[in-house]
Coordinates of C-alpha atoms in Angstrom, one line a residue:
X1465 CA -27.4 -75.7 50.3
X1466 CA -30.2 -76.1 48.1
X1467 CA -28.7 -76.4 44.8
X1468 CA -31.6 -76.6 42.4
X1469 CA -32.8 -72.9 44.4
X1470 CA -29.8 -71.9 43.1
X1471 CA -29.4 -72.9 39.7
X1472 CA -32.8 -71.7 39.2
X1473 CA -31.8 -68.5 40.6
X1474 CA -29.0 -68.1 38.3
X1475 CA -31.4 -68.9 35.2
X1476 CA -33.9 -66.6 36.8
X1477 CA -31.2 -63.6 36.2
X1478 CA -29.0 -64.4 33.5
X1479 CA -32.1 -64.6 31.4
X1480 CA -33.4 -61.3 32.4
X1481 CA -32.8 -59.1 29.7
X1482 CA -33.3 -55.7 32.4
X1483 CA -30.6 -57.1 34.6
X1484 CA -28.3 -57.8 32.2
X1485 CA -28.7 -54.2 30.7
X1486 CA -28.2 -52.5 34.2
X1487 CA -25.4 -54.7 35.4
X1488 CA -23.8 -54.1 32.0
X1489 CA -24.0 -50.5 31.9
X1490 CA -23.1 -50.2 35.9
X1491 CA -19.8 -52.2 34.9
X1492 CA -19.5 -49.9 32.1
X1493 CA -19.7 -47.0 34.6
X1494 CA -17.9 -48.0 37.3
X1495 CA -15.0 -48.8 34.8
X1496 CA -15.2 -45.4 33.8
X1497 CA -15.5 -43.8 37.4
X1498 CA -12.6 -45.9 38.4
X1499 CA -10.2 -45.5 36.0
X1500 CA -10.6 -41.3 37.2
X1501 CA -8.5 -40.4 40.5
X1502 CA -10.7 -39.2 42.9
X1503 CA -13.5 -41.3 41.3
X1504 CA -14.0 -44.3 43.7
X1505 CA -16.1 -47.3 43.7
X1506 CA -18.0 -45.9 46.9
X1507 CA -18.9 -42.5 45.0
X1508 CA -19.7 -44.1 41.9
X1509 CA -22.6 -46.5 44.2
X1510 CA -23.8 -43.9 45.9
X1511 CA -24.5 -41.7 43.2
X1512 CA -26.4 -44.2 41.4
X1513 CA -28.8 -45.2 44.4
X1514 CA -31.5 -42.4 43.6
X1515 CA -31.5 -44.2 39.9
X1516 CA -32.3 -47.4 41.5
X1517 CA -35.2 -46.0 43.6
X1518 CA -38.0 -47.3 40.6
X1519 CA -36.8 -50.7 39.8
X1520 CA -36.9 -53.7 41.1
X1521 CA -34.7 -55.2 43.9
X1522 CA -32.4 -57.5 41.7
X1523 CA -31.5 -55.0 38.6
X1524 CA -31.0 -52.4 41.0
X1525 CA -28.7 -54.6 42.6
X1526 CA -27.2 -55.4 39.4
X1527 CA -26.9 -51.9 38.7
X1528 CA -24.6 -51.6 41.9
X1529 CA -22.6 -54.5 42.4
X1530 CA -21.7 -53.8 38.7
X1531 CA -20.2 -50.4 39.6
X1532 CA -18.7 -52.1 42.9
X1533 CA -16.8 -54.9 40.5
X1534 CA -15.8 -52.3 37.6
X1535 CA -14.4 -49.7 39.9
X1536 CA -12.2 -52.5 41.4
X1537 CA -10.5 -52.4 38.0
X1538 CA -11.3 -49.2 36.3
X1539 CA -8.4 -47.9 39.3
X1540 CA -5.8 -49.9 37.7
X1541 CA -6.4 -48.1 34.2
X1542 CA -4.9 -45.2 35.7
X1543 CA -2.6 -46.8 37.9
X1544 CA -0.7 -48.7 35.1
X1545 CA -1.4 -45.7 32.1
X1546 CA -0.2 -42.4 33.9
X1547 CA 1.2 -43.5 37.5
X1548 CA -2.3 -42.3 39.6
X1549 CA -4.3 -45.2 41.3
X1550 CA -7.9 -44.3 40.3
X1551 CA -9.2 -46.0 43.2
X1552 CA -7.3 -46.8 46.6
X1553 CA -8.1 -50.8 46.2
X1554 CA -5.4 -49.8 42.8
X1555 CA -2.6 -48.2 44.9
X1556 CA -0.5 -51.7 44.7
X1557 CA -1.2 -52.3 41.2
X1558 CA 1.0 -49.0 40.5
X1559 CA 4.3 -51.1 41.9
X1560 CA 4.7 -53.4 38.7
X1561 CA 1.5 -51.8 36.4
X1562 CA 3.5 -48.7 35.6
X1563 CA 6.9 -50.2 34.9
X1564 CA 5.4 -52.1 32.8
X1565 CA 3.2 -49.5 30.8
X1566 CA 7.2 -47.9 30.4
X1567 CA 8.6 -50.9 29.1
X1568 CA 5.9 -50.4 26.0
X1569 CA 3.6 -53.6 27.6
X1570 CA 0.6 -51.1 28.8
X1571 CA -1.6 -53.8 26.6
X1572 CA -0.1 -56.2 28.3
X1573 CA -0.2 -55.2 31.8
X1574 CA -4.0 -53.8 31.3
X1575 CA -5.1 -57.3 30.4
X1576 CA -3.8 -59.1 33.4
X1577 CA -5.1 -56.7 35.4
X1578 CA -8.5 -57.1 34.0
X1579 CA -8.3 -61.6 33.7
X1580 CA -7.1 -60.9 38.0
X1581 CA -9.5 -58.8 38.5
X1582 CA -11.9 -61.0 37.0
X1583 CA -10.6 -64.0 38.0
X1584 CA -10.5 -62.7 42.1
X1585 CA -14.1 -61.4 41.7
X1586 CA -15.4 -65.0 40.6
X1587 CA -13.2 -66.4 43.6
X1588 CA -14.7 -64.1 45.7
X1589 CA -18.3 -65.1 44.5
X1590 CA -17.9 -68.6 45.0
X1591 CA -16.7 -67.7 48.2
X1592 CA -19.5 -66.1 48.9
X1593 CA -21.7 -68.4 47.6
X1594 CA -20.7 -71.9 49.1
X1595 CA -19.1 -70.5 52.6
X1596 CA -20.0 -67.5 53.6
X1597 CA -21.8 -68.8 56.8
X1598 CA -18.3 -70.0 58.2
X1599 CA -16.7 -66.6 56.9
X1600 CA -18.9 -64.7 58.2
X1601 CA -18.2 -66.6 61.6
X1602 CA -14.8 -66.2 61.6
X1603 CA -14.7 -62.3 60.8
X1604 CA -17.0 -61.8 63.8
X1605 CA -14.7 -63.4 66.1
X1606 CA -12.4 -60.1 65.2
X1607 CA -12.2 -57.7 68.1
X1608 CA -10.2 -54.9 68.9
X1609 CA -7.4 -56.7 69.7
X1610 CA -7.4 -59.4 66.8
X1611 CA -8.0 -55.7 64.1
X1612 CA -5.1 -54.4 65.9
X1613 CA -2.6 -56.9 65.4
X1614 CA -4.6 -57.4 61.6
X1615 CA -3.2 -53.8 61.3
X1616 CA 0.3 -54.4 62.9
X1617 CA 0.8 -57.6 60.3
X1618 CA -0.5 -55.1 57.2
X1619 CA 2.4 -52.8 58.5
X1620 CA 4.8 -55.7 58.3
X1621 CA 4.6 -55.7 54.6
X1622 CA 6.1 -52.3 54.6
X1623 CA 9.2 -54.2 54.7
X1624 CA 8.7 -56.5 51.6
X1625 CA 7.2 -53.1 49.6
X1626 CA 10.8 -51.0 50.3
X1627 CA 12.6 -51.7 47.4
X1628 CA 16.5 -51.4 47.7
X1629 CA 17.0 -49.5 51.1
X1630 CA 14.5 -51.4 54.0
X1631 CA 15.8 -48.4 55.9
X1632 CA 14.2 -45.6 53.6
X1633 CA 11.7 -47.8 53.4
X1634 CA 10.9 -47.4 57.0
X1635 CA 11.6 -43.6 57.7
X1636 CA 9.2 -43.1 54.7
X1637 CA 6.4 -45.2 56.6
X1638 CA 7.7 -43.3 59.9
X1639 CA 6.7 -40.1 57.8
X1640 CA 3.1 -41.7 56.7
X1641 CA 2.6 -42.6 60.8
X1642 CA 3.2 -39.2 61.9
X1643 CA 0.8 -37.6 59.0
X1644 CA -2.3 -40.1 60.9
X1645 CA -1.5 -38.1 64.0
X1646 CA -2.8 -35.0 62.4
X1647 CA -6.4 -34.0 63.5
X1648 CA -8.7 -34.8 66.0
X1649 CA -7.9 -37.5 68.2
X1650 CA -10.2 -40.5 67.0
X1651 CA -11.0 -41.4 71.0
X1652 CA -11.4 -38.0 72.8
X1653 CA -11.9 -35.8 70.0
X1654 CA -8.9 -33.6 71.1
X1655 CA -7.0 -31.8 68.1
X1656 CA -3.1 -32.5 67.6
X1657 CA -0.7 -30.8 65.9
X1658 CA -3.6 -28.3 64.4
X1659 CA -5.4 -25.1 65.8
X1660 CA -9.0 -24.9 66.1
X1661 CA -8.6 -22.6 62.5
X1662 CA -7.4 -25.4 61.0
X1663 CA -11.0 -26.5 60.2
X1664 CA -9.5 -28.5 57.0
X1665 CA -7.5 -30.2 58.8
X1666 CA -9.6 -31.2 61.6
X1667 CA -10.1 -35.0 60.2
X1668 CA -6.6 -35.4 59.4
X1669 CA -4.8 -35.5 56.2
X1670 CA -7.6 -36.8 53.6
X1671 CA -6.3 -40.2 52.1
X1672 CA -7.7 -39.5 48.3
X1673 CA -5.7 -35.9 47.7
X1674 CA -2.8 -37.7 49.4
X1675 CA -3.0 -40.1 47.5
X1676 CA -3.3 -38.6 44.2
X1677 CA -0.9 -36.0 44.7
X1678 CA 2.2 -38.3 45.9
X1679 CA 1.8 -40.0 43.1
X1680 CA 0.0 -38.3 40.3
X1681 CA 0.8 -34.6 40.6
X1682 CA 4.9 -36.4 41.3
X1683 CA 5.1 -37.8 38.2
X1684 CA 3.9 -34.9 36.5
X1685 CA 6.3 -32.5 38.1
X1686 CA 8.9 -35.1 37.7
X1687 CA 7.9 -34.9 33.8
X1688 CA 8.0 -31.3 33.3
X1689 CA 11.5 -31.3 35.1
X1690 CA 12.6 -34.0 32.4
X1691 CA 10.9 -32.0 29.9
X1692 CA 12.7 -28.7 30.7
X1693 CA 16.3 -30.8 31.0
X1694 CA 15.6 -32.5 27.9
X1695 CA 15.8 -36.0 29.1
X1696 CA 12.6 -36.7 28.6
X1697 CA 11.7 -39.4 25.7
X1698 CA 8.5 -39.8 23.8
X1699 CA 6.8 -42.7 24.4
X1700 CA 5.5 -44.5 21.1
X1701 CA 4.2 -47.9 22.1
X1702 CA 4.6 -50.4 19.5
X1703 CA 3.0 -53.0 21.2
X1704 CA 0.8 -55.0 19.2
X1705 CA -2.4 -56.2 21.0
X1706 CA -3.8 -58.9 19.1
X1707 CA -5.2 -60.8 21.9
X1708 CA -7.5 -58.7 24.7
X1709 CA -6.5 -61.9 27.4
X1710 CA -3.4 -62.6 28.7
X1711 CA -1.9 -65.1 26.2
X1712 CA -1.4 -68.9 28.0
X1713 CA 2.2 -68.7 28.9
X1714 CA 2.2 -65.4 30.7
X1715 CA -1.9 -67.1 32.2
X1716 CA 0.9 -70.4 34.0
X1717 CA 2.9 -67.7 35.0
X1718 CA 0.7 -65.8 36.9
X1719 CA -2.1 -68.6 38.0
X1720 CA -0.5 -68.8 42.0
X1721 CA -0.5 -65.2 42.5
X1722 CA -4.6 -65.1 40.9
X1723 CA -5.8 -67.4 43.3
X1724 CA -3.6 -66.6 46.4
X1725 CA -4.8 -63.1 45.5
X1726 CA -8.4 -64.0 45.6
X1727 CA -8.6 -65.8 48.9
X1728 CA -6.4 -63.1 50.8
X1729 CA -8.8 -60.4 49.1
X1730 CA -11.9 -62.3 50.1
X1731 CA -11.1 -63.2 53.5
X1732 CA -9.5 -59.7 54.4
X1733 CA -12.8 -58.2 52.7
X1734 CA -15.2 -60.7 54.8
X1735 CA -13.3 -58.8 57.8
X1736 CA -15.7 -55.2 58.5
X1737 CA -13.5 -52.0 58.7
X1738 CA -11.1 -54.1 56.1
X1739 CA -10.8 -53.8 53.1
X1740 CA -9.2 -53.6 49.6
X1741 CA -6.8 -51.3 50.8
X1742 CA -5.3 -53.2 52.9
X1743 CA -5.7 -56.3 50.9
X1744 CA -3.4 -55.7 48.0
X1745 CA -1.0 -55.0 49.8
X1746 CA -0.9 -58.0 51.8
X1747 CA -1.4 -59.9 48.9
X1748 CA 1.7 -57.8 47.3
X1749 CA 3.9 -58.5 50.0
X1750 CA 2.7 -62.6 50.2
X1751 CA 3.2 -62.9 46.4
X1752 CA 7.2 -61.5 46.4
X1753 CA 7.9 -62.9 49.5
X1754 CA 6.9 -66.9 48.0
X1755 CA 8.3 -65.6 44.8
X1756 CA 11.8 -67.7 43.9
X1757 CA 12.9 -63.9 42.1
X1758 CA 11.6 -61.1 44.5
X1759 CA 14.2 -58.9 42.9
X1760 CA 12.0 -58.9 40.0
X1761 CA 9.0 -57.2 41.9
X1762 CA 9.1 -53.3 41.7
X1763 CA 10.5 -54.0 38.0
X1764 CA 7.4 -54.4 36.0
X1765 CA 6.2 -58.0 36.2
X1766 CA 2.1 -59.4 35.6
X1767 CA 3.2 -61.3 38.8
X1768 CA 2.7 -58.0 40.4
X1769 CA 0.0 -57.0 38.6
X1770 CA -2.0 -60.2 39.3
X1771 CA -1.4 -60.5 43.2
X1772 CA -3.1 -56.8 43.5
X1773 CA -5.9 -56.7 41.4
X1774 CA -7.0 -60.3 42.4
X1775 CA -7.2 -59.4 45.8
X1776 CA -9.1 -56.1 45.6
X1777 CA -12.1 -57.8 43.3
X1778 CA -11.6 -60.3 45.7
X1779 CA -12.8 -58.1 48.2
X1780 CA -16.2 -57.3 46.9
X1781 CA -17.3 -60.8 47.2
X1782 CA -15.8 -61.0 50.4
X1783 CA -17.4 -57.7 51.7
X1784 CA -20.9 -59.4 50.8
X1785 CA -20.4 -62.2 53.4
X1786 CA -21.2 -60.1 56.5
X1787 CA -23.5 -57.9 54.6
X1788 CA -25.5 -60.8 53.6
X1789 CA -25.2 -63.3 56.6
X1790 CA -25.0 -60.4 59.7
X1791 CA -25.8 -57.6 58.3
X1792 CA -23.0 -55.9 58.8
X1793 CA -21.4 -54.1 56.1
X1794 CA -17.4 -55.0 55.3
X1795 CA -16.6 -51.7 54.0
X1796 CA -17.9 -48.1 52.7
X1797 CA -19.5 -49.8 49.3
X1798 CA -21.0 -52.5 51.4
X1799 CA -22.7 -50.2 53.4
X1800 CA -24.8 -47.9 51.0
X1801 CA -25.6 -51.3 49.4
X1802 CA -27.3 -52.2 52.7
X1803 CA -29.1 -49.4 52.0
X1804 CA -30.3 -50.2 48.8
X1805 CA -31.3 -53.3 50.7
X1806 CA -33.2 -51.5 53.4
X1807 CA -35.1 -49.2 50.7
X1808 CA -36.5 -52.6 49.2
X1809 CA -37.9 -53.9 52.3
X1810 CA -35.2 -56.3 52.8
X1811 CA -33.2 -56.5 56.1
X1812 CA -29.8 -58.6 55.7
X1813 CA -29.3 -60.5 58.7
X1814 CA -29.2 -64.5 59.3
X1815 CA -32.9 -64.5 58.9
X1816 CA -32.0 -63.6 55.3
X1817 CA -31.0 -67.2 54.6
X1818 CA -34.4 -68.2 56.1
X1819 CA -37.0 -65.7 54.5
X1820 CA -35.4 -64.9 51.9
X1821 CA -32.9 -67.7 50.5
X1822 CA -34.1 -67.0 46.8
X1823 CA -33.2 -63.2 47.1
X1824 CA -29.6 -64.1 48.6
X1825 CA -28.8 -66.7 45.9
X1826 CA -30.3 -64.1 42.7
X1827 CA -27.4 -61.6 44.7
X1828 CA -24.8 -64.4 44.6
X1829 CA -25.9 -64.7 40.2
X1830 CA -25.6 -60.9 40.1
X1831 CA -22.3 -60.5 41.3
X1832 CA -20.9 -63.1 39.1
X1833 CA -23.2 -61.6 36.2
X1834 CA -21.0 -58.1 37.2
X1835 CA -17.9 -59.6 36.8
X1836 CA -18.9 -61.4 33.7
X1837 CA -19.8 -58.0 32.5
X1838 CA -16.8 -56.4 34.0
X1839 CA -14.8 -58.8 32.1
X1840 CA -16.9 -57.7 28.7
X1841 CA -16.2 -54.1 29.3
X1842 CA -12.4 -55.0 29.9
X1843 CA -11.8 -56.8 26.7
X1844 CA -13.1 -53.6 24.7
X1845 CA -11.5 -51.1 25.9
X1846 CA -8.3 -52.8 26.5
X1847 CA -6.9 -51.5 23.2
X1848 CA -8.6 -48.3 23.5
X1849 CA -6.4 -47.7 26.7
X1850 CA -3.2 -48.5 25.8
X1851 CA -3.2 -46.0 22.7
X1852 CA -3.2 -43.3 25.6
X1853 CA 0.6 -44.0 26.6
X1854 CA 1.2 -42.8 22.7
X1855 CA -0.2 -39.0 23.4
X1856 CA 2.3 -36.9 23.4
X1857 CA 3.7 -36.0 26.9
X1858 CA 3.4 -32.0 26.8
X1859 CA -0.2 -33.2 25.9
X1860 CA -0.8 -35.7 28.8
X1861 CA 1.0 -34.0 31.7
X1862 CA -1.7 -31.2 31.7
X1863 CA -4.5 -33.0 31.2
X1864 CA -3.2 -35.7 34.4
X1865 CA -2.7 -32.5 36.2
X1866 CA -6.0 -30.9 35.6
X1867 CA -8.1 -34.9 36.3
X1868 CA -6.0 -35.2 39.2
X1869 CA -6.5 -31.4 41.0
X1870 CA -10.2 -31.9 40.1
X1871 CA -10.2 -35.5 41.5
X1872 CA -8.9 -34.1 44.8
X1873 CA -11.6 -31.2 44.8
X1874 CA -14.4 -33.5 44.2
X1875 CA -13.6 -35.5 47.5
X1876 CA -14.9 -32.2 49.7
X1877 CA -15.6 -29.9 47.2
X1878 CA -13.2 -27.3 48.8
X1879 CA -9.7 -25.9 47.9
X1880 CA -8.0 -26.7 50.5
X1881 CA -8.1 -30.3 49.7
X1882 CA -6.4 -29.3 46.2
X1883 CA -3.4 -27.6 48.4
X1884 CA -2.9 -31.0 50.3
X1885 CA -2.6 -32.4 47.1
X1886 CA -0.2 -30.3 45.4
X1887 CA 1.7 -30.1 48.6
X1888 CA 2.0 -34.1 48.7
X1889 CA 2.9 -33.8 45.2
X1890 CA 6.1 -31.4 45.6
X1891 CA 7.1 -34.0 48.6
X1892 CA 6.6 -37.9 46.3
X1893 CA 8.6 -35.6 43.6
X1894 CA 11.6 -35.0 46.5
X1895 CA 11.2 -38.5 47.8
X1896 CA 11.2 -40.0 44.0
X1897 CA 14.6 -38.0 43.5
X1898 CA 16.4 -39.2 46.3
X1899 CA 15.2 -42.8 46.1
X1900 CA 12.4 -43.1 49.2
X1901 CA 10.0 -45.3 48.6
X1902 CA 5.9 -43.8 48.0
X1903 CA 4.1 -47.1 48.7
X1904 CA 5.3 -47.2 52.7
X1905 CA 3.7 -43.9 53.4
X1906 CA 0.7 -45.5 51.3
X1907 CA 0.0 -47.8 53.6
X1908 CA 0.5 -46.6 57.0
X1909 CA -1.8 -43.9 56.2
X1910 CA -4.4 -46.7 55.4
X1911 CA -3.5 -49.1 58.1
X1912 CA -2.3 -46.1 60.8
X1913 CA -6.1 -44.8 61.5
X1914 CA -6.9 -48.3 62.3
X1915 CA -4.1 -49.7 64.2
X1916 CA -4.4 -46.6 67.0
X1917 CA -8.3 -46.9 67.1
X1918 CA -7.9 -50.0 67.6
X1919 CA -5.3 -50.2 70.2
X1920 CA -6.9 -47.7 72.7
X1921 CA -10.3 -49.8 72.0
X1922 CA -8.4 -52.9 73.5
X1923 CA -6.2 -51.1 76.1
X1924 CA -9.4 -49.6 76.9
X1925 CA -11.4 -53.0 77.3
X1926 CA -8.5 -54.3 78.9
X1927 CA -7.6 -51.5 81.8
X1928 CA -4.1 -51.3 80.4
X1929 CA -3.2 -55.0 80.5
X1930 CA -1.6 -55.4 76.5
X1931 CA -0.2 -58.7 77.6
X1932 CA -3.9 -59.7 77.9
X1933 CA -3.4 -60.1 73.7
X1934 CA -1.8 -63.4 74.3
X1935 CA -5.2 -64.9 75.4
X1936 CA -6.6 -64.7 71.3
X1937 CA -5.2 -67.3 69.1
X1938 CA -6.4 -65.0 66.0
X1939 CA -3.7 -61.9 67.3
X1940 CA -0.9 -64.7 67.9
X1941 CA -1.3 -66.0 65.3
X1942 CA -1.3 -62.4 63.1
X1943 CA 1.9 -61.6 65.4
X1944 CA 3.7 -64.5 64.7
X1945 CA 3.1 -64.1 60.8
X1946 CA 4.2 -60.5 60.9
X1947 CA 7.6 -61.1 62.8
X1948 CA 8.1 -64.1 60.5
X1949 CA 7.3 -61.8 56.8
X1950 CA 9.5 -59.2 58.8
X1951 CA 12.6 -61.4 58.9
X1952 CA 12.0 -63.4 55.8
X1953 CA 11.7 -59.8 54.1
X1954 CA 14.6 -58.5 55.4
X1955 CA 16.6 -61.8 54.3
X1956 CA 15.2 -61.7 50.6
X1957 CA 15.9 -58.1 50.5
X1958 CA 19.6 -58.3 51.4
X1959 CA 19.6 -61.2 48.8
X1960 CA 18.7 -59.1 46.5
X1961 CA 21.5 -56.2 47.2
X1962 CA 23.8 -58.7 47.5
X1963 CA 23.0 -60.1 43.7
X1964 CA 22.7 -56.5 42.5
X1965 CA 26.4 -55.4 43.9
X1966 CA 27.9 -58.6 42.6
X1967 CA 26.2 -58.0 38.7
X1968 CA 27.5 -54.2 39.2
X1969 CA 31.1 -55.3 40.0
X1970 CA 31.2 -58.2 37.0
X1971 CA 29.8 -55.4 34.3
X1972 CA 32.1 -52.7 35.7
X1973 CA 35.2 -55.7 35.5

């Protein structure tokens, strides 16, 4: 590595007043975009790439990677404030991010998020910078077989993300499995469970209307239904927020769960057809499972907090590897970036880091400059979010209802997509009431796509032979990790009931 090039390169784009103005205002944007459900990183890039058409290659890239970074944590504004992940990276960040924003620490819980989120971005950079050869390697040796067991050991964490009952955790990520049946067959193109009316359900059940209304329309019925009761209490945060960062006690705390976060989120981003969205919740499930209190998680913890939105900026730097050093694209954002690429005469590739070394290391400067500026963008609006917990609820429920049904709409622009959400919503609000867990379904719907295409890939490649898997040390090696967090899970989990019944009986005594 040529370390002058790169110092010079980082000089070369710090100092540039244009690309610090476009990455600024692209952090400022994609904060914006993400903290709206519906909104996501990937929408918020592509609708900026006609803007970037007259400028130069490195403030258009700037421009982009700034919306990549702030999206990662404008979907856990949302998340933590009203109980609907803006993004699908911020799904995990819900778990302990909401609780939290209940107990009166929204102020709290927003600024972890946004020191994670920084923190994981400038692991992910560094990543990027110093390895992402031997990354990029390693991701490439990933073939049907090794994404499939990938998948099978993201499903494993279901088990760590079930909360009291492992068994309603299950049945509810039995439910999500069956939903990823729905539609045409990924392989043959044949449709199940639908008729050929069906048209809007032909690709399935989309993941952001799901999404948004198991969670978001939920809490809002579940609201009105406390409303109507008269149970439900006005929220007036006291919370003082003198500092925008997390003070240095709860920074110790937290620390592990930032950088484990950040190296799960990078390399599960480096991996193409990965992912945030997967990432966060491995991360989730890694940080209680190592935790000495893993009754804690679910409560409202930064531990939580940290764990998730470390890995999903994590994943933008790790998404670059492949982009930059194959180019190959590690997910949706990726990919219209490579675009942007392509439009300024640039091909990413290997031959990248021969023609082009001083364009690679000005990208490696402008995603750190976007999470710098992420960061910036963080700290002043930190106290500007949390005063939104204080509006009063008949006030907030309409307006989460309305931002959420239009959220769902914008994904297609049709109705029907609004129905799916509402739908979903009725079902999280009968599933919150009789204790089944939301975050199982979550993620087989994320992982379940994946884990069949995959599967008939390999079986495919393989004329039937399955057993053929034992051949890869990568899909072993995934297996072996699962059955182990599967066990260990279980263990902590009855651990935890255990401590709970024995508290219950000594209070009731």
């Amino acid at each position: 590595m040529d370390f002058s090039l790169l110092l010079s390169s980082y000089a070369t784009v710090w100092s540039n007043p244009e690309v610090l103005l476009m990455t600024f205002i692209g952090a400022l944007g994609g904060v914006l975009l993400g903290a709206i459900p519906g909104m996501t990183a990937t929408m918020g890039v592509a609708l900026l790439i006609p803007f970037s058409f007259g400028m130069d290659l490195i403030p258009s890239i700037g421009l982009l990677l700034g919306i990549y970074c702030g999206g990662m944590y404008g979907g856990s504004i949302s998340a933590i404030l009203i109980h609907a992940p803006g993004t699908p990276a911020a799904a995990a960040t819900l778990l302990d991010g909401y609780p939290m924003c209940k107990k009166g620490q929204a102020g709290r819980a927003l600024s972890v998020a946004m020191f994670a989120s920084f923190c994981g971005g400038v692991i992910g950079a560094l990543v990027m910078t110093f390895l992402s050869p031997l990354v990029a390697d390693m991701a490439m040796n990933f073939g049907p077989g090794e994404m499939f067991m990938l998948a099978v050991f993201g499903l494993s964490v279901i088990v760590a993300i079930s909360g009291k009952s492992v068994a309603k955790g299950l049945i509810s990520a039995f439910f999500g499995m069956l939903l990823c049946t729905v539609g045409l067959d990924p392989t043959n193109g044949i449709p199940r469970f639908i008729t050929t009316k069906q048209t809007g359900l032909l690709d399935g059940f989309q993941f952001i209307p799901t999404l948004i209304g198991l969670f978001a329309v939920s809490e809002v019925i579940a609201g009105v239904e406390r409303i109507i009761r008269g149970e439900e209490q006005e929220q007036r945060s006291n919370e003082k927020i003198t500092n925008v960062l997390p003070d240095w006690k709860t920074i110790k705390k937290i620390w592990p769960n930032i950088l484990s976060g950040g190296l799960i989120g990078t390399f599960i981003g480096a991996i193409p057809g990965a992912g945030g969205d997967i990432a966060v919740f491995v991360s989730y499930g890694a940080s209680k499972s190592a935790s000495k209190h893993p009754e804690l998680y679910g409560t409202g913890i930064p531990n939580g907090v940290a764990a998730t939105e470390s890995a999903n900026n994590g994943c933008s730097g790790g998404a670059m590897i492949p982009l930059l050093s194959l180019g190959v694209p590690g997910d949706s954002v990726t990919a219209i970036l490579l675009g942007a690429f392509i439009m300024k005469g640039i091909t990413p590739g290997p031959m990248m880091y021969v023609t082009e070394l001083p364009t690679v290391y000005r990208v490696f400067a402008a995603l750190m400059l976007a999470n710098l500026c992420m960061l910036v963008v963080g700290c002043l609006g930190v106290r500007f979010f949390a005063k939104i917990v204080s509006v009063e609820k008949k006030m907030l429920y309409p307006i989460i209802l309305v931002i959420s049904l239009l959220g769902a709409f914008s994904i297609n622009k049709n109705a029907f997509d609004v129905g799916v959400c509402v739908a979903f919503g009725i079902i999280g609000w009968l599933m919150n009431k009789y204790e089944f867990p939301l975050s199982p379904i979550l993620l087989a719907l994320i992982l379940g796509p994946m884990c069949e295409k995959n599967f008939v890939r390999y079986m495919n490649i393989q004329r039937g032979n399955f057993f053929a898997i034992t051949t890869s040390p990568i899909a072993m090696v995934f297996a072996s990790v699962a059955i182990l967090v599967i066990i260990y899970s279980v263990y902590n989990q009855s651990k935890i009931n255990k401590r709970t019944a024995a508290n219950a009986a000594q209070e009731k005594a």
